[in-house]
mmCIF file of C-alpha atoms (C1' of nucleotides) in Angstrom:
data_model
loop_
_atom_site.group_PDB
_atom_site.id
_atom_site.type_symbol
_atom_site.label_atom_id
_atom_site.label_comp_id
_atom_site.label_asym_id
_atom_site.label_seq_id
_atom_site.Cartn_x
_atom_site.Cartn_y
_atom_site.Cartn_z
ATOM 1 C CA MET A 1302 21.054 12.612 75.676
ATOM 2 C CA LYS A 1303 21.896 10.070 77.608
ATOM 3 C CA ARG A 1304 21.288 6.474 75.543
ATOM 4 C CA ARG A 1305 19.583 3.657 76.397
ATOM 5 C CA THR A 1306 20.518 0.054 75.308
ATOM 6 C CA THR A 1307 17.803 -1.350 73.153
ATOM 7 C CA SER A 1308 17.713 -5.021 71.079
ATOM 8 C CA SER A 1309 18.623 -3.383 67.977
ATOM 9 C CA LYS A 1310 21.937 -1.062 69.092
ATOM 10 C CA GLN A 1311 22.652 -4.969 70.348
ATOM 11 C CA ALA A 1312 21.694 -6.444 67.044
ATOM 12 C CA VAL A 1313 23.922 -4.325 65.108
ATOM 13 C CA PHE A 1314 26.949 -3.934 67.062
ATOM 14 C CA ASN A 1315 26.833 -8.163 67.186
ATOM 15 C CA ILE A 1316 26.876 -8.279 63.359
ATOM 16 C CA LEU A 1317 29.370 -5.681 63.233
ATOM 17 C CA LYS A 1318 31.299 -7.021 65.695
ATOM 18 C CA SER A 1319 31.092 -10.216 64.468
ATOM 19 C CA SER A 1320 32.327 -9.702 60.647
ATOM 20 C CA GLU A 1321 36.016 -9.393 59.523
ATOM 21 C CA VAL A 1322 34.848 -7.315 56.598
ATOM 22 C CA ALA A 1323 33.448 -3.579 56.934
ATOM 23 C CA LEU A 1324 29.699 -3.994 56.017
ATOM 24 C CA SER A 1325 26.948 -1.128 54.497
ATOM 25 C CA GLN A 1326 23.398 -0.465 55.847
ATOM 26 C CA ASP A 1327 22.736 -2.464 53.305
ATOM 27 C CA ASP A 1328 24.821 -5.808 54.211
ATOM 28 C CA ILE A 1329 23.542 -5.340 58.067
ATOM 29 C CA GLU A 1330 20.012 -5.573 56.931
ATOM 30 C CA LYS A 1331 20.489 -8.504 54.922
ATOM 31 C CA LYS A 1332 22.304 -10.022 58.430
ATOM 32 C CA VAL A 1333 20.098 -8.662 61.176
ATOM 33 C CA ALA A 1334 16.984 -11.538 62.008
ATOM 34 C CA GLY A 1335 13.711 -9.847 61.686
ATOM 35 C CA GLU A 1336 13.004 -6.408 60.391
ATOM 36 C CA MET A 1337 14.658 -3.297 61.274
ATOM 37 C CA ASN A 1338 14.104 0.372 59.641
ATOM 38 C CA ARG A 1339 16.618 1.960 57.836
ATOM 39 C CA ALA A 1340 16.402 4.878 59.130
ATOM 40 C CA THR A 1341 16.232 3.656 62.711
ATOM 41 C CA MET A 1342 19.694 1.334 61.207
ATOM 42 C CA TYR A 1343 21.110 4.589 60.098
ATOM 43 C CA ARG A 1344 20.565 6.387 63.465
ATOM 44 C CA ILE A 1345 22.208 3.529 65.461
ATOM 45 C CA LEU A 1346 25.257 3.484 63.293
ATOM 46 C CA ASN A 1347 25.300 6.985 63.440
ATOM 47 C CA SER A 1348 25.533 7.033 66.991
ATOM 48 C CA PHE A 1349 28.333 4.212 67.224
ATOM 49 C CA CYS A 1350 29.877 6.716 65.759
ATOM 50 C CA GLU A 1351 29.508 9.405 67.937
ATOM 51 C CA ASP A 1352 30.481 7.580 70.559
ATOM 52 C CA GLY A 1353 33.433 6.420 68.852
ATOM 53 C CA HIS A 1354 32.593 2.635 68.871
ATOM 54 C CA VAL A 1355 32.692 2.300 64.995
ATOM 55 C CA HIS A 1356 33.626 4.435 62.347
ATOM 56 C CA ARG A 1357 32.761 4.992 58.877
ATOM 57 C CA ILE A 1358 34.861 4.733 55.430
ATOM 58 C CA PHE A 1359 33.396 6.507 52.632
ATOM 59 C CA SER A 1360 33.420 3.801 49.818
ATOM 60 C CA ASP A 1361 34.281 4.644 45.632
ATOM 61 C CA ASP A 1362 31.044 2.483 44.970
ATOM 62 C CA GLY A 1363 28.718 5.533 46.661
ATOM 63 C CA ARG A 1364 28.549 3.275 49.841
ATOM 64 C CA THR A 1365 29.601 4.213 53.270
ATOM 65 C CA TYR A 1366 30.736 0.830 54.895
ATOM 66 C CA PHE A 1367 31.065 0.598 58.741
ATOM 67 C CA ALA A 1368 33.395 -1.452 60.949
ATOM 68 C CA VAL A 1369 34.051 -1.832 64.836
ATOM 69 C CA CYS A 1370 37.260 0.024 66.106
ATOM 70 C CA LEU A 1371 39.607 -2.556 67.003
ATOM 71 C CA ASN A 1372 42.945 -0.359 67.871
ATOM 72 C CA CYS A 1373 41.317 2.743 69.144
ATOM 73 C CA LYS A 1374 41.336 3.830 72.585
ATOM 74 C CA GLU A 1375 38.005 5.946 74.183
ATOM 75 C CA ASN A 1376 39.095 9.312 72.369
ATOM 76 C CA ASP A 1377 41.652 8.626 70.768
ATOM 77 C CA HIS A 1378 40.629 7.588 67.111
ATOM 78 C CA HIS A 1379 43.419 6.865 64.603
ATOM 79 C CA HIS A 1380 41.804 6.355 61.498
ATOM 80 C CA ASN A 1381 44.231 7.204 59.036
ATOM 81 C CA HIS A 1382 44.392 3.034 58.318
ATOM 82 C CA VAL A 1383 43.953 1.612 54.293
ATOM 83 C CA HIS A 1384 40.815 0.152 53.780
ATOM 84 C CA PHE A 1385 40.749 -2.087 50.728
ATOM 85 C CA ARG A 1386 37.992 -3.104 48.711
ATOM 86 C CA CYS A 1387 37.999 -6.006 45.824
ATOM 87 C CA LEU A 1388 36.790 -5.120 43.310
ATOM 88 C CA LYS A 1389 35.658 -9.405 42.470
ATOM 89 C CA CYS A 1390 34.135 -10.375 46.010
ATOM 90 C CA LEU A 1391 33.140 -6.341 46.718
ATOM 91 C CA ARG A 1392 34.561 -7.195 50.444
ATOM 92 C CA MET A 1393 35.629 -4.601 52.175
ATOM 93 C CA GLU A 1394 38.202 -4.798 54.959
ATOM 94 C CA CYS A 1395 40.756 -2.761 57.354
ATOM 95 C CA LEU A 1396 43.770 -3.292 56.706
ATOM 96 C CA LYS A 1397 47.189 -3.284 59.252
ATOM 97 C CA GLU A 1398 48.850 -0.616 57.642
ATOM 98 C CA GLU A 1399 48.582 2.857 58.482
ATOM 99 C CA ILE A 1400 49.199 5.428 56.250
ATOM 100 C CA GLU A 1401 51.598 8.966 57.540
ATOM 101 C CA ILE A 1402 50.470 12.170 55.981
ATOM 102 C CA LYS A 1403 53.144 15.136 55.608
ATOM 103 C CA MET A 1404 50.534 18.085 56.076
ATOM 104 C CA PRO A 1405 51.139 20.946 53.931
ATOM 105 C CA GLN A 1406 52.575 23.948 55.875
ATOM 106 C CA GLY A 1407 49.450 25.978 57.571
ATOM 107 C CA TYR A 1408 47.212 23.132 57.208
ATOM 108 C CA THR A 1409 45.083 21.298 60.499
ATOM 109 C CA PHE A 1410 44.916 17.519 59.984
ATOM 110 C CA LYS A 1411 41.351 16.288 61.195
ATOM 111 C CA ASP A 1412 40.972 12.645 59.382
ATOM 112 C CA ALA A 1413 41.408 10.499 56.985
ATOM 113 C CA ASN A 1414 39.934 8.380 54.701
ATOM 114 C CA CYS A 1415 42.109 5.786 52.580
ATOM 115 C CA LEU A 1416 40.644 3.695 49.693
ATOM 116 C CA VAL A 1417 42.288 1.509 48.387
ATOM 117 C CA THR A 1418 40.518 -0.686 45.357
ATOM 118 C CA GLY A 1419 41.975 -4.136 43.606
ATOM 119 C CA TYR A 1420 41.616 -7.114 44.097
ATOM 120 C CA CYS A 1421 42.103 -9.595 47.503
ATOM 121 C CA ASN A 1422 44.294 -12.880 47.213
ATOM 122 C CA CYS A 1423 41.249 -14.896 46.516
ATOM 123 C CA CYS A 1424 40.317 -12.492 44.122
ATOM 124 C CA SER A 1425 43.438 -12.101 42.560
ATOM 125 C CA MET B 1418 32.778 5.436 19.507
ATOM 126 C CA LYS B 1419 34.517 8.268 18.699
ATOM 127 C CA ARG B 1420 34.645 11.198 21.127
ATOM 128 C CA ARG B 1421 33.344 14.521 19.213
ATOM 129 C CA THR B 1422 34.571 18.148 19.894
ATOM 130 C CA THR B 1423 31.428 19.906 21.215
ATOM 131 C CA SER B 1424 31.622 23.409 22.844
ATOM 132 C CA SER B 1425 29.102 21.792 26.466
ATOM 133 C CA LYS B 1426 32.613 19.529 26.680
ATOM 134 C CA GLN B 1427 35.286 22.198 25.876
ATOM 135 C CA ALA B 1428 33.517 24.524 28.505
ATOM 136 C CA VAL B 1429 33.559 21.660 31.327
ATOM 137 C CA PHE B 1430 37.080 20.864 30.645
ATOM 138 C CA ASN B 1431 37.821 24.598 30.384
ATOM 139 C CA ILE B 1432 36.371 25.009 33.912
ATOM 140 C CA LEU B 1433 38.390 21.760 35.372
ATOM 141 C CA LYS B 1434 41.732 22.948 34.304
ATOM 142 C CA SER B 1435 41.782 26.592 35.125
ATOM 143 C CA SER B 1436 40.312 25.667 38.791
ATOM 144 C CA GLU B 1437 42.908 25.532 41.060
ATOM 145 C CA VAL B 1438 40.727 22.893 43.344
ATOM 146 C CA ALA B 1439 38.553 20.146 42.236
ATOM 147 C CA LEU B 1440 35.003 20.777 41.486
ATOM 148 C CA SER B 1441 32.189 18.584 41.832
ATOM 149 C CA GLN B 1442 29.259 18.352 38.934
ATOM 150 C CA ASP B 1443 27.309 21.182 41.168
ATOM 151 C CA ASP B 1444 30.528 23.638 40.968
ATOM 152 C CA ILE B 1445 30.764 23.277 37.622
ATOM 153 C CA GLU B 1446 27.292 23.793 36.907
ATOM 154 C CA LYS B 1447 27.170 26.724 39.055
ATOM 155 C CA LYS B 1448 30.277 27.962 36.570
ATOM 156 C CA VAL B 1449 29.215 27.204 33.649
ATOM 157 C CA ALA B 1450 28.032 29.927 31.540
ATOM 158 C CA GLY B 1451 24.221 29.460 29.989
ATOM 159 C CA GLU B 1452 22.326 26.053 30.907
ATOM 160 C CA MET B 1453 23.566 22.624 30.722
ATOM 161 C CA ASN B 1454 21.819 19.638 31.856
ATOM 162 C CA ARG B 1455 22.666 17.527 34.430
ATOM 163 C CA ALA B 1456 22.830 13.894 32.789
ATOM 164 C CA THR B 1457 24.862 15.937 30.238
ATOM 165 C CA MET B 1458 27.361 17.227 32.372
ATOM 166 C CA TYR B 1459 28.117 14.014 34.633
ATOM 167 C CA ARG B 1460 28.125 12.126 31.421
ATOM 168 C CA ILE B 1461 30.716 14.601 29.553
ATOM 169 C CA LEU B 1462 32.615 14.227 33.256
ATOM 170 C CA ASN B 1463 32.283 10.413 33.049
ATOM 171 C CA SER B 1464 33.717 10.514 29.480
ATOM 172 C CA PHE B 1465 36.613 12.434 30.631
ATOM 173 C CA CYS B 1466 37.306 10.069 33.588
ATOM 174 C CA GLU B 1467 37.499 7.589 30.819
ATOM 175 C CA ASP B 1468 39.692 8.490 28.786
ATOM 176 C CA GLY B 1469 41.947 9.418 31.577
ATOM 177 C CA HIS B 1470 41.834 13.241 31.009
ATOM 178 C CA VAL B 1471 40.161 13.603 34.418
ATOM 179 C CA HIS B 1472 40.642 12.032 37.712
ATOM 180 C CA ARG B 1473 37.311 11.575 40.624
ATOM 181 C CA ILE B 1474 37.505 12.172 43.973
ATOM 182 C CA PHE B 1475 35.067 9.894 46.099
ATOM 183 C CA SER B 1476 34.583 12.665 48.921
ATOM 184 C CA ASP B 1477 33.309 12.241 52.572
ATOM 185 C CA ASP B 1478 30.354 14.745 52.220
ATOM 186 C CA GLY B 1479 28.897 11.875 49.849
ATOM 187 C CA ARG B 1480 29.840 13.626 46.404
ATOM 188 C CA THR B 1481 32.150 12.919 43.341
ATOM 189 C CA TYR B 1482 35.063 15.918 42.641
ATOM 190 C CA PHE B 1483 36.614 16.059 39.517
ATOM 191 C CA ALA B 1484 40.358 17.047 38.385
ATOM 192 C CA VAL B 1485 42.009 17.288 35.853
ATOM 193 C CA CYS B 1486 45.352 15.306 36.287
ATOM 194 C CA LEU B 1487 48.018 17.134 36.528
ATOM 195 C CA ASN B 1488 51.279 14.872 36.378
ATOM 196 C CA CYS B 1489 49.265 11.538 34.652
ATOM 197 C CA LYS B 1490 50.653 10.465 31.585
ATOM 198 C CA GLU B 1491 48.731 8.768 29.114
ATOM 199 C CA ASN B 1492 48.323 5.241 30.208
ATOM 200 C CA ASP B 1493 49.911 5.939 33.347
ATOM 201 C CA HIS B 1494 47.497 6.886 35.494
ATOM 202 C CA HIS B 1495 48.930 7.222 39.417
ATOM 203 C CA HIS B 1496 45.860 8.635 41.241
ATOM 204 C CA ASN B 1497 47.634 7.651 45.064
ATOM 205 C CA HIS B 1498 48.247 11.632 45.566
ATOM 206 C CA VAL B 1499 46.523 12.228 48.361
ATOM 207 C CA HIS B 1500 42.972 14.683 48.091
ATOM 208 C CA PHE B 1501 42.761 17.149 51.146
ATOM 209 C CA ARG B 1502 39.082 18.573 51.729
ATOM 210 C CA CYS B 1503 38.707 21.757 54.213
ATOM 211 C CA LEU B 1504 36.149 21.476 56.598
ATOM 212 C CA LYS B 1505 35.610 25.178 56.624
ATOM 213 C CA CYS B 1506 35.776 26.794 53.498
ATOM 214 C CA LEU B 1507 35.233 23.119 51.477
ATOM 215 C CA ARG B 1508 37.454 23.529 49.374
ATOM 216 C CA MET B 1509 39.062 20.551 47.884
ATOM 217 C CA GLU B 1510 42.417 20.196 46.488
ATOM 218 C CA CYS B 1511 45.298 17.887 45.561
ATOM 219 C CA LEU B 1512 48.293 18.003 47.604
ATOM 220 C CA LYS B 1513 51.670 16.855 45.964
ATOM 221 C CA GLU B 1514 52.230 14.464 48.807
ATOM 222 C CA GLU B 1515 51.992 10.786 47.518
ATOM 223 C CA ILE B 1516 51.524 8.150 49.026
ATOM 224 C CA GLU B 1517 52.704 4.401 49.394
ATOM 225 C CA ILE B 1518 50.554 1.502 49.629
ATOM 226 C CA LYS B 1519 52.006 -2.238 50.510
ATOM 227 C CA MET B 1520 49.531 -4.450 49.920
ATOM 228 C CA PRO B 1521 49.323 -7.638 51.597
ATOM 229 C CA GLN B 1522 50.426 -10.736 50.630
ATOM 230 C CA GLY B 1523 48.587 -12.269 47.531
ATOM 231 C CA TYR B 1524 46.561 -8.502 46.825
ATOM 232 C CA THR B 1525 46.191 -6.503 43.817
ATOM 233 C CA PHE B 1526 46.413 -3.194 44.057
ATOM 234 C CA LYS B 1527 44.238 -1.126 41.313
ATOM 235 C CA ASP B 1528 43.160 2.639 42.696
ATOM 236 C CA ALA B 1529 43.737 4.467 45.410
ATOM 237 C CA ASN B 1530 41.236 7.312 47.079
ATOM 238 C CA CYS B 1531 42.965 8.928 49.851
ATOM 239 C CA LEU B 1532 40.965 12.017 51.356
ATOM 240 C CA VAL B 1533 42.375 13.997 54.416
ATOM 241 C CA THR B 1534 40.129 15.949 55.825
ATOM 242 C CA GLY B 1535 41.004 19.058 57.720
ATOM 243 C CA TYR B 1536 41.240 22.710 57.767
ATOM 244 C CA CYS B 1537 43.933 24.726 54.899
ATOM 245 C CA ASN B 1538 45.718 27.431 55.909
ATOM 246 C CA CYS B 1539 43.790 30.397 55.284
ATOM 247 C CA CYS B 1540 41.152 28.936 57.864
ATOM 248 C CA SER B 1541 43.419 26.914 60.962
ATOM 249 C "C1'" DT C 1250 6.509 -1.693 92.332
ATOM 250 C "C1'" DT C 1251 4.238 2.080 89.725
ATOM 251 C "C1'" DT C 1252 4.607 6.673 87.202
ATOM 252 C "C1'" DA C 1253 7.028 10.002 84.555
ATOM 253 C "C1'" DT C 1254 10.763 11.345 81.767
ATOM 254 C "C1'" DT C 1255 12.340 11.568 77.482
ATOM 255 C "C1'" DA C 1256 15.118 8.404 74.521
ATOM 256 C "C1'" DT C 1257 14.077 4.986 70.531
ATOM 257 C "C1'" DT C 1258 11.723 3.377 67.022
ATOM 258 C "C1'" DG C 1259 8.895 2.904 62.473
ATOM 259 C "C1'" DC C 1260 6.181 5.346 59.147
ATOM 260 C "C1'" DA C 1261 6.013 8.480 55.320
ATOM 261 C "C1'" DA C 1262 7.810 11.651 53.355
ATOM 262 C "C1'" DC C 1263 11.602 14.100 51.397
ATOM 263 C "C1'" DA C 1264 16.316 15.345 49.605
ATOM 264 C "C1'" DA C 1265 20.835 14.805 47.150
ATOM 265 C "C1'" DA C 1266 23.597 12.363 43.755
ATOM 266 C "C1'" DG C 1267 23.862 10.252 40.031
ATOM 267 C "C1'" DT C 1268 22.147 7.084 35.830
ATOM 268 C "C1'" DC C 1269 18.843 5.789 31.501
ATOM 269 C "C1'" DG C 1270 15.819 4.930 27.669
ATOM 270 C "C1'" DC C 1271 14.304 7.835 23.981
ATOM 271 C "C1'" DA C 1272 13.753 10.837 20.524
ATOM 272 C "C1'" DT C 1273 16.420 15.150 19.002
ATOM 273 C "C1'" DT C 1274 19.856 17.977 17.599
ATOM 274 C "C1'" DA C 1275 24.448 18.264 15.587
ATOM 275 C "C1'" DA C 1276 29.595 16.731 14.397
ATOM 276 C "C1'" DT C 1277 31.980 14.543 11.149
ATOM 277 C "C1'" DA C 1278 32.634 10.893 7.165
ATOM 278 C "C1'" DA C 1279 31.494 9.870 3.329
ATOM 279 C "C1'" DT D 526 25.458 17.486 0.768
ATOM 280 C "C1'" DT D 527 24.218 13.531 2.863
ATOM 281 C "C1'" DA D 528 24.559 10.185 5.623
ATOM 282 C "C1'" DT D 529 25.653 8.141 10.534
ATOM 283 C "C1'" DT D 530 26.212 8.468 14.955
ATOM 284 C "C1'" DA D 531 28.261 10.580 19.291
ATOM 285 C "C1'" DA D 532 25.810 14.064 21.952
ATOM 286 C "C1'" DT D 533 22.645 16.198 24.357
ATOM 287 C "C1'" DG D 534 18.152 17.402 27.096
ATOM 288 C "C1'" DC D 535 14.193 16.044 29.098
ATOM 289 C "C1'" DG D 536 11.998 12.985 32.152
ATOM 290 C "C1'" DA D 537 11.646 9.503 34.933
ATOM 291 C "C1'" DC D 538 13.441 6.980 38.205
ATOM 292 C "C1'" DT D 539 17.387 4.676 41.370
ATOM 293 C "C1'" DT D 540 20.134 4.437 45.623
ATOM 294 C "C1'" DT D 541 22.388 6.670 49.621
ATOM 295 C "C1'" DG D 542 20.763 8.904 53.401
ATOM 296 C "C1'" DT D 543 17.589 12.590 56.444
ATOM 297 C "C1'" DT D 544 14.030 14.047 59.324
ATOM 298 C "C1'" DG D 545 9.156 15.652 61.072
ATOM 299 C "C1'" DC D 546 6.378 13.116 63.959
ATOM 300 C "C1'" DA D 547 3.258 10.019 66.938
ATOM 301 C "C1'" DA D 548 3.903 5.336 69.362
ATOM 302 C "C1'" DT D 549 6.786 2.797 71.976
ATOM 303 C "C1'" DA D 550 9.656 1.750 74.942
ATOM 304 C "C1'" DA D 551 14.076 1.905 78.997
ATOM 305 C "C1'" DT D 552 15.381 4.559 82.911
ATOM 306 C "C1'" DA D 553 14.912 7.656 86.592
ATOM 307 C "C1'" DA D 554 12.152 8.472 90.263
ATOM 308 C "C1'" DA D 555 8.844 7.934 93.889
#
DNA sequence: TTTATTATTGCAACAAAGTCGCATTAATAA
DNA sequence: TTATTAATGCGACTTTGTTGCAATAATAAA
């Protein structure tokens, strides 16, 4: 299934790319110009994740956030950096810090999703 | 609002206590003897979390898992240990390892939810 | 440039997790 | 034993996310 370039995809990608924080589908819907179907947007976001352009962050607020992969090379996605969600301004951002996880004997690591909540420097 | 001891609460707590893995509401419903209303169970689980007897794990499968606090003292809950979910047997367990997260300047830490996916020693 | 192919979109319906109001039941205190 | 109010069950609801299907449009082929 070869991917096709569409204006919807470009719009979503530009919003993600120009955002300094991770965005939920809801956030993106508010930022996008005009109308875009929710199902379509989820399909776009899912395809970005599959293709490795974007990564998901599963938050404790029940939403999934999306952010462009900055330090990930093609075929080398390391998502074991820490995400931070401010409990006051609700912004979700990627922290620089990476965590090292020693897996127990016999366990195989696949992916990590590390979320820290608290207050950012503006809200502390 | 003083808490009251009920058989439903005891049942849920015993299930959580005797489980070596973290359980979702769905998991508990399957294990509980007889019927228990879903809303009731969520209320029970939420009260356990509020009281600090149980902690939540937000998983990438969209569910919330619950586990008794083992190494947490009253008023000192440190949930910055790592959780692991096996992609094959779907078990969710608490790993011993604790992570240290250096917060950026001005940020306040509140809680951490760190989930690793992969394959456990049985499924590797 | 025109046509054929098939990825993408929008719509509506659906699914699952979790919450909430309200009347009823039952644990605890008086 | 009675009064108080926390806990329960029920049903309706919300939110996040997915899916089938017909219509549309991006790309390849002619």
